[in-house]
Amino acid sequence: MNIDFNKMNHLVPAIVQDALSGKVLMQGFMNEEALAKTQESGMVTFFSRSKNRLWTKGETSGNFMELVSMAVDCDGDSILIKANPRGPVCHTGADTCFFEENASKTGFIDQLRAIIKDRKNNPNDTSYTASLFAKGINKIAQKVGEEAVEIVIEAKDDNKALFLGEAADLLFHYLVLLEAKNYELDEVMEVLMERHKK
């Protein structure tokens, strides 16, 4: 990463986003040393202006933030960090420093979609997903139908674990079907958003 640490007294803003939910968790500042420590330790570390030293988020509370990825902006003077928080981020006990609830895990769908795409493009003999692609579109569509019937059956009972299991199966196979058809989930979202406007 090519970061310009000279613009603001050798510090750059670092915005931390939850890797799964996409929520903005907090903003801090990094110098070159904080950046290096973050990359080496895998735990998000800032330069604390009030303490005048490096500060690893969670060093006193235990609520560390595990580094997932980092990107620098177009001007090279701020960093976007994606992380997995181990508990509340804010010192007040709130999920985020902006007092937003950070409970959604739907961002994992994007990770799952990437895995499914990889299994299609780089198949191996041990992957269930790759075996579905090998069997073709008819088998994948059939699996979606089977899972849809199974969730309907479970919906009539009152077993949360079984229902959620079938819901996960249906969602997974639906994502596989989209990938087999070379359609993106975003395209489905666009249809829903257009319908919502009406």
Backbone as CSV, one residue per row, in Angstrom:
resi,resn,N_x,N_y,N_z,CA_x,CA_y,CA_z,C_x,C_y,C_z
1,MET,0.841,-1.186,0.000,0.000,0.000,0.000,0.877,1.239,0.000
2,ASN,0.515,2.176,-0.844,1.272,3.426,-0.931,0.519,4.507,-0.155
3,ILE,0.935,4.740,1.072,0.233,5.667,1.961,1.094,6.901,2.203
4,ASP,0.458,8.064,2.079,1.156,9.334,2.306,0.978,9.738,3.773
5,PHE,1.981,9.441,4.588,1.916,9.764,6.016,2.354,11.207,6.296
6,ASN,2.731,11.940,5.281,3.274,13.284,5.498,2.213,14.379,5.521
7,LYS,1.003,14.097,5.071,-0.018,15.146,4.954,-0.489,15.669,6.301
8,MET,-0.608,14.765,7.288,-1.182,15.177,8.585,-0.287,14.724,9.732
9,ASN,0.911,15.282,9.787,1.833,14.986,10.898,2.084,13.498,11.085
10,HIS,2.271,12.799,9.980,2.623,11.374,9.986,1.496,10.471,10.478
11,LEU,0.263,10.978,10.457,-0.904,10.178,10.832,-1.893,10.162,9.674
12,VAL,-2.599,9.050,9.533,-3.690,8.972,8.559,-4.925,8.410,9.262
13,PRO,-6.118,8.867,8.863,-7.338,8.289,9.432,-7.486,6.831,9.005
14,ALA,-7.959,6.027,9.931,-8.215,4.612,9.650,-9.657,4.308,10.045
15,ILE,-10.471,4.019,9.044,-11.881,3.700,9.278,-12.012,2.186,9.349
16,VAL,-12.655,1.699,10.410,-12.787,0.259,10.599,-14.227,-0.156,10.336
17,GLN,-14.369,-1.144,9.467,-15.670,-1.653,9.049,-15.750,-3.130,9.423
18,ASP,-16.914,-3.568,9.910,-17.113,-4.983,10.207,-17.073,-5.764,8.899
19,ALA,-16.232,-6.782,8.837,-16.054,-7.542,7.603,-17.311,-8.307,7.209
20,LEU,-18.148,-8.655,8.176,-19.357,-9.414,7.871,-20.575,-8.533,7.658
21,SER,-20.795,-7.588,8.552,-22.025,-6.791,8.477,-21.886,-5.574,7.581
22,GLY,-20.655,-5.098,7.389,-20.438,-3.881,6.616,-20.613,-2.608,7.429
23,LYS,-21.005,-2.723,8.698,-21.177,-1.547,9.548,-19.830,-0.873,9.816
24,VAL,-19.843,0.468,9.827,-18.655,1.204,10.241,-18.585,1.126,11.756
25,LEU,-17.464,0.626,12.276,-17.322,0.398,13.711,-16.723,1.597,14.432
26,MET,-15.670,2.151,13.867,-14.973,3.251,14.530,-13.989,3.891,13.557
27,GLN,-13.391,4.984,14.020,-12.346,5.644,13.259,-11.227,5.994,14.216
28,GLY,-10.011,5.743,13.811,-8.848,6.093,14.613,-7.772,6.638,13.689
29,PHE,-6.547,6.720,14.211,-5.437,7.207,13.404,-4.301,6.201,13.455
30,MET,-3.579,6.098,12.352,-2.421,5.213,12.270,-1.210,5.999,11.803
31,ASN,-0.067,5.628,12.378,1.202,6.054,11.811,1.829,4.812,11.175
32,GLU,3.025,4.948,10.647,3.646,3.803,9.967,3.852,2.627,10.912
33,GLU,4.181,2.927,12.152,4.430,1.865,13.129,3.139,1.116,13.471
34,ALA,2.033,1.851,13.612,0.741,1.218,13.907,0.300,0.341,12.742
35,LEU,0.528,0.818,11.538,0.194,0.031,10.351,0.990,-1.266,10.322
36,ALA,2.293,-1.154,10.578,3.155,-2.338,10.566,2.739,-3.333,11.646
37,LYS,2.414,-2.839,12.845,2.019,-3.735,13.926,0.693,-4.417,13.614
38,THR,-0.224,-3.689,12.992,-1.506,-4.274,12.599,-1.277,-5.413,11.620
39,GLN,-0.425,-5.177,10.632,-0.152,-6.202,9.633,0.561,-7.406,10.230
40,GLU,1.466,-7.167,11.156,2.248,-8.259,11.755,1.429,-9.069,12.755
41,SER,0.655,-8.386,13.590,-0.063,-9.072,14.677,-1.425,-9.599,14.247
42,GLY,-2.009,-8.984,13.210,-3.359,-9.371,12.808,-4.433,-8.749,13.673
43,MET,-4.039,-7.870,14.602,-4.981,-7.152,15.455,-4.871,-5.655,15.151
44,VAL,-6.007,-4.999,14.980,-6.002,-3.590,14.584,-5.372,-2.748,15.684
45,THR,-4.370,-1.980,15.287,-3.599,-1.135,16.214,-3.565,0.285,15.671
46,PHE,-3.749,1.237,16.565,-3.763,2.654,16.204,-2.626,3.373,16.892
47,PHE,-2.427,4.631,16.494,-1.605,5.531,17.280,-2.568,6.398,18.076
48,SER,-2.515,6.281,19.402,-3.387,7.062,20.270,-2.784,8.446,20.477
49,ARG,-3.517,9.468,20.041,-3.041,10.843,20.202,-3.091,11.273,21.666
50,SER,-4.077,10.777,22.419,-4.183,11.164,23.828,-3.118,10.471,24.687
51,LYS,-2.779,9.209,24.342,-1.773,8.475,25.110,-0.376,8.660,24.537
52,ASN,-0.336,9.178,23.300,0.928,9.395,22.601,1.753,8.115,22.470
53,ARG,1.039,7.044,22.086,1.711,5.751,21.910,0.833,4.848,21.045
54,LEU,1.415,3.699,20.647,0.614,2.708,19.934,-0.427,2.127,20.881
55,TRP,-1.586,1.829,20.328,-2.685,1.302,21.133,-3.412,0.235,20.305
56,THR,-3.325,-1.001,20.766,-4.052,-2.083,20.113,-5.457,-2.118,20.674
57,LYS,-6.442,-1.965,19.800,-7.837,-1.965,20.241,-8.117,-3.269,20.971
58,GLY,-8.607,-3.156,22.203,-8.926,-4.329,23.007,-7.849,-4.722,23.994
59,GLU,-6.755,-3.973,24.040,-5.653,-4.364,24.931,-6.049,-4.332,26.394
60,THR,-7.043,-3.512,26.761,-7.516,-3.518,28.150,-8.866,-4.211,28.283
61,SER,-9.742,-4.053,27.299,-11.098,-4.628,27.391,-11.164,-6.074,26.941
62,GLY,-10.193,-6.500,26.119,-10.262,-7.841,25.530,-11.095,-7.877,24.253
63,ASN,-11.684,-6.742,23.882,-12.502,-6.678,22.670,-11.633,-6.291,21.469
64,PHE,-10.779,-7.223,21.082,-9.866,-6.977,19.969,-10.634,-6.934,18.646
65,MET,-9.975,-6.416,17.627,-10.521,-6.436,16.276,-9.532,-7.170,15.387
66,GLU,-9.954,-8.324,14.873,-9.084,-9.148,14.031,-9.073,-8.606,12.604
67,LEU,-7.900,-8.337,12.093,-7.742,-7.796,10.753,-8.184,-8.810,9.700
68,VAL,-8.991,-8.347,8.743,-9.366,-9.162,7.591,-8.691,-8.618,6.336
69,SER,-8.798,-7.303,6.127,-8.160,-6.700,4.956,-7.963,-5.209,5.183
70,MET,-7.107,-4.620,4.363,-6.878,-3.174,4.406,-6.796,-2.657,2.983
71,ALA,-7.317,-1.434,2.789,-7.220,-0.766,1.494,-6.962,0.703,1.738
72,VAL,-6.238,1.321,0.820,-5.950,2.747,0.920,-6.831,3.482,-0.083
73,ASP,-7.225,4.707,0.249,-8.106,5.460,-0.645,-7.324,6.022,-1.836
74,CYS,-8.066,6.665,-2.761,-7.482,7.137,-4.026,-6.406,8.198,-3.828
75,ASP,-6.469,8.948,-2.732,-5.466,9.975,-2.465,-4.289,9.454,-1.640
76,GLY,-4.389,8.234,-1.175,-3.317,7.646,-0.388,-3.183,8.229,0.999
77,ASP,-4.285,8.820,1.516,-4.155,9.452,2.829,-5.216,9.003,3.830
78,SER,-5.855,7.875,3.575,-6.709,7.251,4.588,-6.810,5.760,4.293
79,ILE,-7.121,5.004,5.340,-7.129,3.544,5.240,-8.512,3.023,5.612
80,LEU,-8.999,2.071,4.828,-10.219,1.339,5.171,-9.800,-0.040,5.645
81,ILE,-10.183,-0.346,6.882,-9.840,-1.633,7.480,-11.119,-2.452,7.634
82,LYS,-11.092,-3.683,7.175,-12.189,-4.611,7.442,-11.703,-5.573,8.517
83,ALA,-12.544,-5.734,9.556,-12.117,-6.507,10.711,-13.278,-7.294,11.284
84,ASN,-12.929,-8.311,12.069,-13.915,-9.062,12.839,-13.784,-8.642,14.298
85,PRO,-14.786,-7.933,14.838,-14.695,-7.491,16.230,-14.979,-8.626,17.196
86,ARG,-14.236,-8.674,18.285,-14.475,-9.655,19.351,-15.208,-8.967,20.494
87,GLY,-16.424,-8.554,20.242,-17.212,-7.886,21.272,-17.500,-6.450,20.891
88,PRO,-18.110,-5.702,21.820,-18.433,-4.297,21.549,-17.174,-3.505,21.229
89,VAL,-17.295,-2.560,20.317,-16.136,-1.789,19.878,-15.949,-0.523,20.712
90,CYS,-17.044,0.160,21.022,-16.941,1.446,21.704,-16.620,1.272,23.195
91,HIS,-15.878,2.220,23.753,-15.551,2.180,25.186,-16.800,2.325,26.056
92,THR,-17.912,2.790,25.451,-19.168,2.917,26.203,-19.888,1.578,26.337
93,GLY,-19.403,0.594,25.593,-20.072,-0.711,25.580,-20.984,-0.900,24.389
94,ALA,-21.110,0.140,23.554,-21.942,0.045,22.348,-21.226,-0.779,21.280
95,ASP,-22.027,-1.351,20.375,-21.460,-2.159,19.288,-20.497,-1.360,18.429
96,THR,-20.842,-0.094,18.166,-19.997,0.767,17.345,-19.824,2.111,18.047
97,CYS,-18.846,2.865,17.593,-18.642,4.206,18.154,-19.676,5.198,17.641
98,PHE,-20.547,4.737,16.747,-21.616,5.591,16.220,-22.973,5.154,16.773
99,PHE,-22.934,4.308,17.820,-24.130,3.849,18.544,-25.123,3.131,17.642
100,GLU,-24.599,2.394,16.677,-25.445,1.563,15.831,-25.331,0.112,16.280
101,GLU,-26.433,-0.608,16.161,-26.401,-2.031,16.463,-25.671,-2.748,15.345
102,ASN,-24.830,-3.698,15.716,-24.032,-4.424,14.729,-24.307,-5.914,14.862
103,ALA,-25.546,-6.303,14.563,-25.937,-7.692,14.773,-26.030,-8.483,13.474
104,SER,-26.170,-7.816,12.350,-26.399,-8.507,11.081,-25.148,-9.238,10.615
105,LYS,-25.339,-10.443,10.132,-24.240,-11.224,9.572,-24.468,-11.501,8.090
106,THR,-25.349,-10.722,7.456,-25.677,-10.996,6.059,-24.507,-10.750,5.120
107,GLY,-23.514,-10.000,5.559,-22.332,-9.804,4.724,-21.603,-11.100,4.421
108,PHE,-21.824,-12.124,5.251,-21.201,-13.427,5.009,-21.678,-14.019,3.685
109,ILE,-22.861,-13.597,3.233,-23.365,-14.111,1.950,-22.379,-13.798,0.834
110,ASP,-21.767,-12.615,0.875,-20.787,-12.269,-0.158,-19.569,-13.184,-0.096
111,GLN,-19.134,-13.532,1.108,-18.021,-14.469,1.239,-18.410,-15.833,0.704
112,LEU,-19.630,-16.260,1.030,-20.112,-17.554,0.565,-20.223,-17.573,-0.958
113,ARG,-20.716,-16.476,-1.531,-20.813,-16.389,-2.985,-19.429,-16.520,-3.632
114,ALA,-18.430,-15.905,-3.028,-17.068,-15.992,-3.571,-16.545,-17.427,-3.500
115,ILE,-16.864,-18.124,-2.417,-16.448,-19.528,-2.287,-17.132,-20.379,-3.348
116,ILE,-18.435,-20.158,-3.547,-19.187,-20.909,-4.549,-18.603,-20.670,-5.942
117,LYS,-18.302,-19.414,-6.254,-17.702,-19.087,-7.558,-16.365,-19.792,-7.725
118,ASP,-15.571,-19.824,-6.662,-14.273,-20.489,-6.711,-14.432,-21.992,-6.939
119,ARG,-15.431,-22.597,-6.309,-15.660,-24.046,-6.484,-16.077,-24.363,-7.919
120,LYS,-16.778,-23.412,-8.556,-17.159,-23.612,-9.952,-15.944,-23.479,-10.865
121,ASN,-15.132,-22.460,-10.610,-13.994,-22.187,-11.486,-12.771,-23.052,-11.204
122,ASN,-12.662,-23.553,-9.971,-11.514,-24.386,-9.578,-12.013,-25.635,-8.857
123,PRO,-12.688,-26.515,-9.586,-13.298,-27.679,-8.926,-12.261,-28.647,-8.371
124,ASN,-12.664,-29.337,-7.303,-11.846,-30.438,-6.798,-12.761,-31.583,-6.394
125,ASP,-12.198,-32.755,-6.265,-12.991,-33.975,-6.053,-13.662,-34.042,-4.687
126,THR,-13.184,-33.253,-3.733,-13.733,-33.352,-2.373,-14.821,-32.327,-2.093
127,SER,-15.101,-31.436,-3.038,-16.054,-30.350,-2.810,-17.465,-30.746,-3.221
128,TYR,-18.387,-30.666,-2.272,-19.801,-30.918,-2.574,-20.310,-29.911,-3.598
129,THR,-19.919,-28.655,-3.427,-20.362,-27.601,-4.343,-19.871,-27.874,-5.761
130,ALA,-18.606,-28.254,-5.894,-18.063,-28.575,-7.214,-18.801,-29.753,-7.833
131,SER,-19.198,-30.713,-6.999,-19.935,-31.875,-7.526,-21.301,-31.469,-8.072
132,LEU,-21.924,-30.464,-7.460,-23.195,-29.967,-7.984,-23.005,-29.347,-9.368
133,PHE,-21.979,-28.520,-9.495,-21.713,-27.909,-10.803,-21.428,-28.981,-11.860
134,ALA,-20.733,-30.043,-11.450,-20.402,-31.115,-12.394,-21.649,-31.851,-12.880
135,LYS,-22.678,-31.893,-12.041,-23.908,-32.601,-12.409,-24.811,-31.778,-13.322
136,GLY,-24.576,-30.468,-13.376,-25.305,-29.641,-14.317,-26.491,-28.904,-13.727
137,ILE,-27.049,-28.020,-14.550,-28.104,-27.109,-14.119,-29.361,-27.828,-13.665
138,ASN,-29.721,-28.927,-14.340,-30.952,-29.631,-13.965,-30.870,-30.182,-12.547
139,LYS,-29.723,-30.747,-12.186,-29.543,-31.304,-10.839,-29.542,-30.184,-9.790
140,ILE,-28.907,-29.062,-10.126,-28.877,-27.939,-9.183,-30.291,-27.399,-8.958
141,ALA,-31.033,-27.214,-10.046,-32.410,-26.725,-9.928,-33.273,-27.709,-9.132
142,GLN,-33.046,-28.997,-9.355,-33.782,-30.023,-8.606,-33.492,-29.915,-7.109
143,LYS,-32.223,-29.676,-6.770,-31.852,-29.535,-5.354,-32.545,-28.337,-4.717
144,VAL,-32.646,-27.232,-5.457,-33.344,-26.053,-4.933,-34.806,-26.414,-4.662
145,GLY,-35.413,-27.137,-5.593,-36.802,-27.571,-5.402,-36.967,-28.473,-4.195
146,GLU,-36.064,-29.427,-4.028,-36.112,-30.343,-2.874,-35.985,-29.566,-1.568
147,GLU,-35.039,-28.624,-1.532,-34.835,-27.847,-0.303,-36.036,-26.951,-0.021
148,ALA,-36.674,-26.426,-1.065,-37.872,-25.599,-0.876,-39.002,-26.422,-0.256
149,VAL,-39.172,-27.642,-0.729,-40.208,-28.519,-0.160,-39.882,-28.835,1.299
150,GLU,-38.616,-29.110,1.577,-38.219,-29.461,2.943,-38.443,-28.298,3.917
151,ILE,-38.205,-27.069,3.473,-38.429,-25.941,4.388,-39.922,-25.737,4.623
152,VAL,-40.733,-25.995,3.615,-42.183,-25.895,3.793,-42.654,-26.909,4.824
153,ILE,-42.129,-28.127,4.742,-42.501,-29.178,5.705,-42.087,-28.775,7.113
154,GLU,-40.848,-28.262,7.261,-40.363,-27.863,8.588,-41.113,-26.653,9.129
155,ALA,-41.620,-25.806,8.241,-42.358,-24.617,8.681,-43.643,-24.988,9.397
156,LYS,-44.171,-26.160,9.112,-45.422,-26.603,9.733,-45.200,-27.114,11.145
157,ASP,-43.963,-27.431,11.487,-43.638,-27.890,12.837,-43.057,-26.731,13.635
158,ASP,-42.590,-27.037,14.849,-42.082,-25.978,15.712,-40.685,-26.317,16.218
159,ASN,-39.818,-26.772,15.278,-38.451,-27.112,15.647,-37.518,-26.093,14.990
160,LYS,-37.084,-25.127,15.777,-36.281,-24.016,15.240,-35.011,-24.509,14.566
161,ALA,-34.300,-25.452,15.197,-33.024,-25.925,14.652,-33.218,-26.575,13.286
162,LEU,-34.244,-27.395,13.158,-34.498,-28.058,11.878,-34.922,-27.050,10.810
163,PHE,-35.777,-26.100,11.206,-36.224,-25.092,10.240,-35.048,-24.251,9.745
164,LEU,-34.199,-23.794,10.677,-33.056,-22.972,10.272,-32.072,-23.774,9.420
165,GLY,-31.928,-25.041,9.716,-31.066,-25.907,8.902,-31.565,-25.996,7.469
166,GLU,-32.875,-26.182,7.321,-33.455,-26.250,5.976,-33.384,-24.884,5.287
167,ALA,-33.560,-23.804,6.045,-33.450,-22.460,5.472,-32.035,-22.227,4.944
168,ALA,-31.031,-22.675,5.709,-29.640,-22.543,5.266,-29.389,-23.373,4.006
169,ASP,-29.935,-24.594,3.979,-29.778,-25.451,2.795,-30.386,-24.798,1.558
170,LEU,-31.591,-24.238,1.721,-32.262,-23.602,0.593,-31.469,-22.390,0.093
171,LEU,-31.014,-21.555,1.016,-30.258,-20.369,0.619,-28.970,-20.755,-0.087
172,PHE,-28.272,-21.743,0.447,-27.022,-22.189,-0.171,-27.255,-22.682,-1.602
173,HIS,-28.230,-23.575,-1.765,-28.466,-24.139,-3.091,-28.997,-23.089,-4.071
174,TYR,-29.741,-22.118,-3.556,-30.207,-21.012,-4.393,-29.018,-20.204,-4.916
175,LEU,-28.037,-19.939,-4.043,-26.836,-19.213,-4.464,-26.045,-20.015,-5.496
176,VAL,-25.996,-21.326,-5.326,-25.327,-22.185,-6.309,-26.050,-22.096,-7.651
177,LEU,-27.389,-22.109,-7.619,-28.172,-22.005,-8.853,-27.902,-20.672,-9.564
178,LEU,-27.874,-19.574,-8.814,-27.561,-18.282,-9.417,-26.198,-18.316,-10.106
179,GLU,-25.209,-18.902,-9.427,-23.865,-18.971,-10.003,-23.855,-19.860,-11.241
180,ALA,-24.598,-20.952,-11.209,-24.664,-21.846,-12.367,-25.283,-21.146,-13.573
181,LYS,-26.203,-20.229,-13.304,-26.848,-19.468,-14.370,-26.046,-18.224,-14.772
182,ASN,-24.937,-17.993,-14.082,-24.105,-16.802,-14.308,-24.857,-15.508,-14.031
183,TYR,-25.720,-15.550,-13.022,-26.426,-14.363,-12.562,-25.872,-13.980,-11.201
184,GLU,-25.920,-12.697,-10.902,-25.433,-12.200,-9.620,-26.596,-11.942,-8.669
185,LEU,-26.363,-12.137,-7.394,-27.377,-11.827,-6.388,-27.754,-10.347,-6.461
186,ASP,-26.795,-9.506,-6.812,-27.082,-8.077,-6.962,-28.174,-7.820,-7.999
187,GLU,-28.228,-8.644,-9.027,-29.265,-8.485,-10.048,-30.647,-8.782,-9.466
188,VAL,-30.704,-9.771,-8.575,-31.959,-10.074,-7.889,-32.344,-8.910,-6.980
189,MET,-31.338,-8.344,-6.287,-31.594,-7.204,-5.416,-32.126,-6.009,-6.216
190,GLU,-31.601,-5.830,-7.418,-32.077,-4.727,-8.262,-33.549,-4.891,-8.610
191,VAL,-33.968,-6.135,-8.875,-35.390,-6.397,-9.165,-36.229,-6.043,-7.943
192,LEU,-35.782,-6.469,-6.759,-36.535,-6.170,-5.531,-36.580,-4.668,-5.262
193,MET,-35.469,-3.983,-5.498,-35.435,-2.545,-5.272,-36.369,-1.808,-6.230
194,GLU,-36.420,-2.262,-7.482,-37.344,-1.652,-8.450,-38.784,-1.865,-8.023
195,ARG,-39.087,-3.083,-7.530,-40.444,-3.372,-7.060,-40.801,-2.493,-5.861
196,HIS,-39.819,-2.248,-5.017,-40.044,-1.459,-3.813,-40.398,-0.013,-4.148
197,LYS,-39.902,0.490,-5.276,-40.177,1.871,-5.687,-41.624,2.069,-6.091
198,LYS,-42.294,0.988,-6.481,-43.668,1.101,-7.005,-44.676,1.258,-5.870
